[in-house]
Each structure stands twice: as structure tokens, then as C-alpha cells.
Amino acid sequence: MTTPRIEMDIGKISHNAKTLNELYGSKGISVIGVTKVICGDPTIATALVKSGMNILADSRIANIRRMREAGIQARFLLLRTPVPSQAESVVKYADISLNSELSVVKSLSKFALSNNITHKIILMVELGDLREGLMPSDLEDTVKGVMSLKGIELAGIGTNLACFGGIKPDEEKMRYLSSLAGDIEERFGLKLEFVSGGNSANYSWFMSTEDVGRINNLRLGESIYLGCETLYRKPIPGLYTDAFALIAEVIESKIKPSVPYGEVCQDAFGNVPEFQDRGQIRRAILGVGLQDVLVSGLTPRSDVDILGASSDHIILDAKQIDLKVGDEVVFNLNYGALLSVMTSPYVRKKYVNNP
Ligand SMILES: *Cc1c(COP(=O)(O)O)cnc(C)c1O
């Protein structure tokens, strides 16, 4: 089988999705399956739907379109605040979108009306991570503005933490979001369908809180795919952390020195490299490189060391393993590595354990 390839274990992904759905569901929190890291892959999207997730979310319209055109039976949510020039495709392909700019919601309203549909929005509130979101003091006025728009339904409020600023979604932040939801409902006499508290980083809050308050939804990506929470990247008990594997192949294997010889200048990426002297070692070169994967996010499953990489090569110290040309080497991937592999056209995508 050709390499490099990513093997995606559909059984393990499904198990993780079901387990998380039940766990969060036990305290009344629904889970939206986030598909951006897998680029809206229809086979995985189908597995999420079969595991009980009836809303799928992606940051890109192109991925939502891919899933819709594959016939995935779910509601679709656009995670990234709409790009203004794509407003028409947003109402066309997404049922719900996360928003933080009233001018953009106005534009969605215009296209919803001309297409004769109602588009739902969730207003994002800034709680300190400093990526997207309205300042809480602007929420009430924005809600007022949204409610005056035709073709738009305010479906909820939400927040996103631990993405840009690394800020923890703790008890205080979740209580505050709950209180904002309560205020809006009271002030405007409405019921919010979603109070969406965050992402895979909300696990430790969820496990420790005695009262989830008004939080009734989370949007999960990484914990489904990689089986970990995202504040400390600790495995979540009962989940698989090895649903994805990157497989590459040895294209050269020779005993060579561990330190380059000659006058040291810049490498392929403009850095001046430094190397540790390990004496003579078995250097195995793999037919995979930075054009395929974010190499710093790879962990070999066997006892070999990654010495470095260029666009098309990874260089290993094979240590005690007698790697031969044509042998396969298997890696675990972190989120960044998975994102790069799924996005690279050079990596073959293979499903395993697909019932
Ligand atoms: C990516 C994203 C998520 C999912 O985050 P994970 O850490 O993968 O669970 C949730 N919400 C928003 C707005 C996102 O952009």
C-alpha cells in the first residue's frame, strides 16, 4: 500500500464520539461534532452522525459543502465568523452560524430573505481568550439589533476559550455565560436554544462542576479524534488516543555520522542547525516531509528518534531498530500534525475498521 498514508480508525472515532456524547449528555449538554481538522471528510462525518451527533460544525463553507454534497444527514453549523464576501454561501450551506459582527448578520439577513429561508445565529461573547466575540457590554444592544432583522433567528449565545489566549474555561467563566443567557432571556422574553460553553478544553470544568447552569452545548473536535482534553492534553479515560496513524516508508538506511561535516551554513529553511554527537548511527530517511505533515507534531510508535526534516524527507536515528529500505514507520499525530496531513493532497487517506 502506498505511503505516506493516514490510517483513520472509524471504529475508534465512533467509540470516542459515542462516549463523549453520553458523558456530556448525562448532565444535559448536547455535543456538536466539529469536522474542520478532518476537512469535512464524509466517511468520518457519517460515523459522527451514527454516533448520535445530529449537528456537525466546520469553520469553512467548502467543508460544509463537501458534507452536504455527500448526502450527510445532519444540521450544519459554521464555526468561524462568516467571511463577509461569502455571506450568501453561508445562508445557502449552513443552517446555523456563529457571529460577532452585526454588519455581517445584516448581510446574512439580506441573503436569507432573498433565498426565502431563516438562518439561525449564535452570538459569540468574548470572555478573555481574545479571539472572536462581542464584549459582554455590547451583547444586549447587538441582540436588539439581531431581533429586528428578518430571516434571522437568534438561536443562542456561546463562547470560545483556550484557542488563542490559552484561557481556561473555568467555573467562573461558565457561570458568567449562564448569567448572560439568563439576562438576555429575561430582558427579551425569549428562550435560547443554545448556550454553547466551548470546546474540548471544557472537559475539566465539566467533570468538576456541580452545576452546569444554563450551559447546554459544547462543540467538540480534538477530544473526539485524539481522545484527550486540550488544557493539558491529558487522555480522557475510556477514549482511544490512537485513532489516527501516519505511515511512512524508509527510502534510505545507512550507517553514517550523527554530525554533519564541512563548513556549517544555513539549512533548507534558513536556520543554522546544531546537532548532538551520537557517534556513528543508523540514519533512516523516510519518504515524507514538511509538505505532507507538521513534523514537530509526530511521535514515532517505535523506539526511533526524529533528527529533523526537510520538505520531502524525515531523518531518523533508527537506534536499535534495523530499519531497511521499504520498511514502514508508524507515527501518532497531535492536532497540528493531523490538520496538516488531512489538508495535504500528497497523503493518501485510508479508512480502517469501518463497519
Ligand atoms: C475548532 C473550534 C471548536 C472545536 O475545538 P476542539 O478543541 O477541537 O474541540 C469549537 N468551537 C470553535 C469556535 C472552533 O473554532
Short mmCIF file of C-alpha atoms and ligand atoms in Angstrom, two decimals:
data_model
loop_
_atom_site.label_atom_id
_atom_site.label_comp_id
_atom_site.label_asym_id
_atom_site.label_seq_id
_atom_site.Cartn_x
_atom_site.Cartn_y
_atom_site.Cartn_z
CA MET A 1 0.00 0.00 0.00
CA THR A 2 1.38 3.43 -0.93
CA THR A 3 2.87 5.85 1.55
CA PRO A 4 2.71 8.35 3.06
CA ARG A 5 -0.79 7.48 4.20
CA ILE A 6 -3.00 8.32 7.12
CA GLU A 7 -4.98 5.43 8.57
CA MET A 8 -8.22 6.54 10.21
CA ASP A 9 -9.86 4.01 12.50
CA ILE A 10 -13.57 4.64 12.11
CA GLY A 11 -14.46 2.21 14.93
CA LYS A 12 -12.27 4.12 17.40
CA ILE A 13 -13.53 7.54 16.28
CA SER A 14 -17.12 6.30 16.63
CA HIS A 15 -16.41 4.92 20.08
CA ASN A 16 -14.94 8.25 21.20
CA ALA A 17 -17.86 10.20 19.74
CA LYS A 18 -20.47 7.96 21.42
CA THR A 19 -18.67 8.01 24.75
CA LEU A 20 -18.38 11.82 24.78
CA ASN A 21 -21.99 12.22 23.65
CA GLU A 22 -23.15 10.08 26.59
CA LEU A 23 -20.78 11.66 29.09
CA TYR A 24 -21.84 15.25 28.34
CA GLY A 25 -25.44 14.20 27.77
CA SER A 26 -25.55 12.87 31.35
CA LYS A 27 -25.64 16.50 32.56
CA GLY A 28 -27.89 17.80 29.80
CA ILE A 29 -25.16 19.04 27.45
CA SER A 30 -25.53 18.28 23.74
CA VAL A 31 -22.43 17.80 21.61
CA ILE A 32 -21.81 19.27 18.18
CA GLY A 33 -19.23 17.28 16.19
CA VAL A 34 -16.51 19.55 14.77
CA THR A 35 -15.14 18.40 11.40
CA LYS A 36 -12.60 21.08 10.47
CA VAL A 37 -9.47 19.11 11.32
CA ILE A 38 -10.65 16.29 9.07
CA CYS A 39 -11.69 18.76 6.33
CA GLY A 40 -15.32 17.57 6.43
CA ASP A 41 -14.36 14.01 5.45
CA PRO A 42 -17.73 12.40 4.62
CA THR A 43 -16.85 8.93 5.98
CA ILE A 44 -15.91 10.37 9.37
CA ALA A 45 -18.88 12.75 9.30
CA THR A 46 -21.16 9.74 8.75
CA ALA A 47 -19.56 8.00 11.74
CA LEU A 48 -20.23 11.05 13.94
CA VAL A 49 -23.87 11.18 12.87
CA LYS A 50 -24.28 7.45 13.54
CA SER A 51 -22.73 8.04 16.97
CA GLY A 52 -25.57 10.41 17.83
CA MET A 53 -24.32 13.83 16.75
CA ASN A 54 -27.04 15.45 14.71
CA ILE A 55 -25.29 18.80 14.27
CA LEU A 56 -21.87 18.98 12.59
CA ALA A 57 -19.75 22.11 12.65
CA ASP A 58 -16.93 23.32 10.48
CA SER A 59 -15.06 26.60 10.12
CA ARG A 60 -15.14 26.50 6.32
CA ILE A 61 -18.02 26.59 3.89
CA ALA A 62 -16.03 24.40 1.48
CA ASN A 63 -16.03 21.58 4.06
CA ILE A 64 -19.72 22.01 4.89
CA ARG A 65 -20.47 21.89 1.18
CA ARG A 66 -18.43 18.72 0.84
CA MET A 67 -20.50 17.03 3.55
CA ARG A 68 -23.83 18.27 2.20
CA GLU A 69 -22.99 17.14 -1.29
CA ALA A 70 -22.06 13.72 0.09
CA GLY A 71 -25.60 13.49 1.48
CA ILE A 72 -24.70 13.60 5.21
CA GLN A 73 -27.96 13.83 7.16
CA ALA A 74 -27.24 16.48 9.76
CA ARG A 75 -27.71 20.15 10.52
CA PHE A 76 -24.58 22.19 9.72
CA LEU A 77 -23.08 24.98 11.77
CA LEU A 78 -20.42 27.40 10.54
CA LEU A 79 -17.91 27.88 13.35
CA ARG A 80 -15.81 30.73 12.03
CA THR A 81 -17.44 34.14 11.97
CA PRO A 82 -18.59 34.43 8.34
CA VAL A 83 -16.22 35.99 5.83
CA PRO A 84 -18.36 38.94 4.61
CA SER A 85 -17.85 38.20 0.92
CA GLN A 86 -19.20 34.65 1.49
CA ALA A 87 -22.41 35.68 3.23
CA GLU A 88 -24.63 34.23 0.52
CA SER A 89 -22.96 30.78 0.66
CA VAL A 90 -23.24 30.88 4.45
CA VAL A 91 -27.03 31.00 4.38
CA LYS A 92 -27.10 28.57 1.48
CA TYR A 93 -24.96 25.82 3.05
CA ALA A 94 -25.07 26.38 6.82
CA ASP A 95 -28.21 26.15 8.96
CA ILE A 96 -26.59 27.96 11.85
CA SER A 97 -23.54 30.23 12.15
CA LEU A 98 -21.50 31.71 14.99
CA ASN A 99 -21.37 35.50 14.73
CA SER A 100 -19.81 38.52 16.38
CA GLU A 101 -20.41 41.37 13.90
CA LEU A 102 -23.87 42.90 13.49
CA SER A 103 -22.98 44.18 10.00
CA VAL A 104 -22.33 40.61 8.89
CA VAL A 105 -25.58 39.37 10.44
CA LYS A 106 -27.37 42.11 8.47
CA SER A 107 -25.83 40.78 5.31
CA LEU A 108 -26.88 37.21 6.23
CA SER A 109 -30.39 38.58 6.79
CA LYS A 110 -30.46 40.07 3.30
CA PHE A 111 -29.48 36.77 1.66
CA ALA A 112 -31.77 34.72 3.92
CA LEU A 113 -34.67 36.89 2.79
CA SER A 114 -33.81 36.68 -0.88
CA ASN A 115 -33.48 32.88 -0.60
CA ASN A 116 -36.65 32.67 1.46
CA ILE A 117 -35.07 30.90 4.43
CA THR A 118 -34.50 31.51 8.11
CA HIS A 119 -30.87 31.36 9.17
CA LYS A 120 -30.06 30.74 12.82
CA ILE A 121 -27.24 32.53 14.55
CA ILE A 122 -25.39 32.10 17.81
CA LEU A 123 -23.79 35.29 19.13
CA MET A 124 -20.28 34.72 20.43
CA VAL A 125 -19.24 36.51 23.58
CA GLU A 126 -15.65 37.43 24.43
CA LEU A 127 -14.66 36.02 27.83
CA GLY A 128 -10.93 36.63 27.77
CA ASP A 129 -9.32 34.33 25.20
CA LEU A 130 -9.33 37.27 22.76
CA ARG A 131 -10.22 35.56 19.53
CA GLU A 132 -13.81 36.06 18.37
CA GLY A 133 -16.67 37.50 20.40
CA LEU A 134 -18.64 40.59 21.37
CA MET A 135 -17.60 42.39 24.52
CA PRO A 136 -20.28 41.44 27.07
CA SER A 137 -21.24 45.11 27.47
CA ASP A 138 -22.28 45.16 23.78
CA LEU A 139 -24.34 41.98 23.93
CA GLU A 140 -27.70 43.50 24.79
CA ASP A 141 -27.61 46.11 22.02
CA THR A 142 -26.46 43.52 19.50
CA VAL A 143 -29.29 41.16 20.48
CA LYS A 144 -31.69 44.05 19.98
CA GLY A 145 -30.21 44.66 16.53
CA VAL A 146 -30.40 40.98 15.59
CA MET A 147 -34.01 40.68 16.71
CA SER A 148 -35.02 43.46 14.37
CA LEU A 149 -33.68 41.55 11.36
CA LYS A 150 -35.91 39.43 9.14
CA GLY A 151 -34.78 35.97 8.06
CA ILE A 152 -32.55 35.64 11.14
CA GLU A 153 -33.34 33.75 14.33
CA LEU A 154 -31.26 34.22 17.46
CA ALA A 155 -30.64 30.60 18.43
CA GLY A 156 -28.27 31.23 21.29
CA ILE A 157 -25.10 32.63 22.71
CA GLY A 158 -21.71 31.00 23.03
CA THR A 159 -18.09 31.47 23.88
CA ASN A 160 -14.77 30.06 22.81
CA LEU A 161 -11.79 29.77 25.13
CA ALA A 162 -8.39 28.05 25.21
CA CYS A 163 -7.80 28.59 21.49
CA PHE A 164 -5.84 31.81 21.04
CA GLY A 165 -5.05 33.08 24.52
CA GLY A 166 -4.94 29.67 26.21
CA ILE A 167 -7.53 30.85 28.74
CA LYS A 168 -9.21 28.14 30.82
CA PRO A 169 -12.98 27.74 30.67
CA ASP A 170 -13.41 27.61 34.43
CA GLU A 171 -16.39 27.70 36.78
CA GLU A 172 -16.38 31.50 36.91
CA LYS A 173 -16.42 31.95 33.12
CA MET A 174 -19.18 29.35 32.67
CA ARG A 175 -21.29 30.92 35.44
CA TYR A 176 -20.87 34.27 33.77
CA LEU A 177 -22.00 32.92 30.38
CA SER A 178 -25.00 31.32 32.10
CA SER A 179 -25.90 34.61 33.73
CA LEU A 180 -25.65 36.44 30.40
CA ALA A 181 -28.02 33.86 28.89
CA GLY A 182 -30.46 34.37 31.75
CA ASP A 183 -30.30 38.17 31.37
CA ILE A 184 -30.99 38.03 27.63
CA GLU A 185 -33.89 35.63 28.05
CA GLU A 186 -35.45 37.77 30.74
CA ARG A 187 -34.87 41.10 29.03
CA PHE A 188 -36.21 39.99 25.64
CA GLY A 189 -38.73 37.35 26.76
CA LEU A 190 -37.23 34.55 24.68
CA LYS A 191 -35.75 31.08 25.16
CA LEU A 192 -32.25 30.45 23.81
CA GLU A 193 -31.88 27.05 22.13
CA PHE A 194 -28.09 27.02 22.62
CA VAL A 195 -25.88 28.22 25.40
CA SER A 196 -22.67 26.87 23.93
CA GLY A 197 -19.92 26.87 26.52
CA GLY A 198 -16.91 25.92 24.44
CA ASN A 199 -14.83 23.08 23.06
CA SER A 200 -12.63 20.15 24.08
CA ALA A 201 -10.99 22.39 26.70
CA ASN A 202 -14.24 22.35 28.75
CA TYR A 203 -13.71 18.76 29.92
CA SER A 204 -12.16 19.51 33.32
CA TRP A 205 -14.80 22.17 34.08
CA PHE A 206 -17.49 19.65 33.17
CA MET A 207 -16.00 16.89 35.32
CA SER A 208 -15.61 19.12 38.37
CA THR A 209 -18.67 21.35 38.24
CA GLU A 210 -21.63 20.60 40.47
CA ASP A 211 -23.99 22.63 38.36
CA VAL A 212 -23.61 23.24 34.63
CA GLY A 213 -26.01 26.17 34.95
CA ARG A 214 -27.53 27.23 31.63
CA ILE A 215 -24.71 25.66 29.56
CA ASN A 216 -26.42 23.11 27.32
CA ASN A 217 -24.00 22.64 24.44
CA LEU A 218 -20.33 22.10 23.55
CA ARG A 219 -18.58 21.95 20.18
CA LEU A 220 -16.04 19.12 20.18
CA GLY A 221 -13.28 18.29 17.74
CA GLU A 222 -9.96 17.23 19.23
CA SER A 223 -11.34 15.12 22.08
CA ILE A 224 -13.31 13.02 19.58
CA TYR A 225 -10.35 12.44 17.27
CA LEU A 226 -7.40 12.31 19.66
CA GLY A 227 -9.13 11.21 22.88
CA CYS A 228 -7.69 13.99 25.05
CA GLU A 229 -8.76 17.19 26.73
CA THR A 230 -6.94 20.28 25.49
CA LEU A 231 -5.83 22.27 28.55
CA TYR A 232 -3.05 19.82 29.41
CA ARG A 233 -3.52 17.26 26.60
CA LYS A 234 -4.35 14.54 29.13
CA PRO A 235 -6.08 11.41 27.80
CA ILE A 236 -9.78 11.18 28.67
CA PRO A 237 -10.48 7.85 30.44
CA GLY A 238 -12.25 5.35 28.20
CA LEU A 239 -11.28 7.02 24.90
CA TYR A 240 -8.84 5.90 22.22
CA THR A 241 -5.85 8.20 21.68
CA ASP A 242 -4.61 6.33 18.63
CA ALA A 243 -7.48 6.52 16.15
CA PHE A 244 -5.13 8.10 13.57
CA ALA A 245 -1.76 6.84 12.39
CA LEU A 246 0.63 8.28 9.83
CA ILE A 247 2.60 5.67 7.93
CA ALA A 248 5.79 6.48 6.03
CA GLU A 249 8.36 4.37 4.28
CA VAL A 250 12.14 4.09 4.51
CA ILE A 251 13.84 5.25 1.30
CA GLU A 252 17.45 5.12 2.53
CA SER A 253 19.06 3.38 5.51
CA LYS A 254 22.78 3.68 6.18
CA ILE A 255 25.31 3.91 8.98
CA LYS A 256 26.59 7.50 8.91
CA PRO A 257 27.96 10.06 11.36
CA SER A 258 25.49 11.91 13.58
CA VAL A 259 27.04 15.33 12.97
CA PRO A 260 27.26 16.95 9.50
CA TYR A 261 30.82 17.63 8.36
CA GLY A 262 32.15 20.63 6.40
CA GLU A 263 31.55 24.35 6.92
CA VAL A 264 28.18 24.95 8.65
CA CYS A 265 25.83 27.47 6.93
CA GLN A 266 22.03 27.66 6.61
CA ASP A 267 19.73 24.65 6.06
CA ALA A 268 16.79 24.45 3.61
CA PHE A 269 14.69 26.76 5.82
CA GLY A 270 17.27 29.41 6.65
CA ASN A 271 18.22 28.03 10.06
CA VAL A 272 21.74 27.18 11.16
CA PRO A 273 21.26 23.69 12.58
CA GLU A 274 23.01 22.22 15.59
CA PHE A 275 23.45 18.51 16.18
CA GLN A 276 24.26 16.31 19.13
CA ASP A 277 27.17 13.92 18.57
CA ARG A 278 25.85 10.36 18.90
CA GLY A 279 28.80 8.80 17.05
CA GLN A 280 28.07 6.55 14.07
CA ILE A 281 24.33 5.81 13.84
CA ARG A 282 21.84 4.11 11.54
CA ARG A 283 20.21 7.00 9.71
CA ALA A 284 16.92 6.10 8.07
CA ILE A 285 15.35 8.56 5.65
CA LEU A 286 11.57 8.46 5.20
CA GLY A 287 9.72 9.49 2.05
CA VAL A 288 7.61 12.09 3.86
CA GLY A 289 8.36 15.68 4.82
CA LEU A 290 7.05 19.10 5.69
CA GLN A 291 4.94 19.31 2.54
CA ASP A 292 2.98 16.35 3.95
CA VAL A 293 2.95 16.94 7.68
CA LEU A 294 3.88 19.28 10.53
CA VAL A 295 6.78 17.05 11.57
CA SER A 296 7.08 18.58 15.06
CA GLY A 297 3.64 17.10 15.86
CA LEU A 298 4.66 13.50 15.17
CA THR A 299 5.58 10.85 17.75
CA PRO A 300 7.02 7.57 16.46
CA ARG A 301 5.24 4.47 17.78
CA SER A 302 8.55 2.58 17.73
CA ASP A 303 11.74 3.49 19.60
CA VAL A 304 13.40 5.72 17.00
CA ASP A 305 14.23 9.45 17.16
CA ILE A 306 13.28 12.14 14.65
CA LEU A 307 16.50 14.08 13.93
CA GLY A 308 14.92 16.58 11.56
CA ALA A 309 13.04 17.10 8.34
CA SER A 310 13.07 18.95 5.05
CA SER A 311 10.22 19.48 2.57
CA ASP A 312 10.20 15.86 1.44
CA HIS A 313 12.29 13.89 3.96
CA ILE A 314 12.27 12.96 7.63
CA ILE A 315 15.62 11.79 9.00
CA LEU A 316 15.54 9.25 11.82
CA ASP A 317 18.07 7.81 14.19
CA ALA A 318 16.90 4.19 13.95
CA LYS A 319 18.71 3.36 17.23
CA GLN A 320 18.40 -0.37 17.98
CA ILE A 321 15.92 -0.99 15.16
CA ASP A 322 17.40 -2.42 11.97
CA LEU A 323 15.23 -0.39 9.56
CA LYS A 324 15.52 -1.46 5.93
CA VAL A 325 14.58 0.28 2.71
CA GLY A 326 10.86 -0.30 2.14
CA ASP A 327 10.04 -0.79 5.85
CA GLU A 328 7.09 1.20 7.20
CA VAL A 329 7.38 3.50 10.23
CA VAL A 330 4.22 4.49 12.12
CA PHE A 331 3.57 7.77 13.96
CA ASN A 332 0.96 9.22 16.31
CA LEU A 333 -0.17 12.73 15.43
CA ASN A 334 -1.05 15.75 17.52
CA TYR A 335 -3.75 18.19 16.39
CA GLY A 336 -1.43 20.28 14.23
CA ALA A 337 0.04 17.23 12.55
CA LEU A 338 -3.43 15.79 11.90
CA LEU A 339 -4.59 19.11 10.43
CA SER A 340 -1.62 19.27 8.09
CA VAL A 341 -1.92 15.65 6.95
CA MET A 342 -5.64 15.90 6.26
CA THR A 343 -5.03 19.11 4.30
CA SER A 344 -2.10 17.77 2.27
CA PRO A 345 -3.03 16.36 -1.14
CA TYR A 346 0.11 14.19 -1.01
CA VAL A 347 -1.02 11.97 1.86
CA ARG A 348 -3.20 9.01 0.93
CA LYS A 349 -6.34 8.74 3.14
CA LYS A 350 -7.23 5.23 4.26
CA TYR A 351 -10.12 4.10 6.48
CA VAL A 352 -9.66 1.08 8.69
CA ASN A 353 -12.12 -0.75 10.94
CA ASN A 354 -15.05 0.78 9.05
CA PRO A 355 -18.10 -1.35 9.84
C1 LIG B 1 -12.29 24.48 16.39
C2 LIG B 1 -13.40 25.02 17.19
C3 LIG B 1 -14.03 24.20 18.13
C4 LIG B 1 -13.57 22.80 18.43
O1 LIG B 1 -12.38 22.83 19.19
P1 LIG B 1 -11.68 21.49 19.71
O2 LIG B 1 -10.59 21.98 20.59
O3 LIG B 1 -11.19 20.76 18.51
O4 LIG B 1 -12.71 20.73 20.45
C5 LIG B 1 -15.10 24.73 18.82
N1 LIG B 1 -15.52 25.99 18.59
C6 LIG B 1 -14.94 26.82 17.70
C7 LIG B 1 -15.47 28.19 17.51
C8 LIG B 1 -13.86 26.36 16.97
O5 LIG B 1 -13.28 27.17 16.08
#
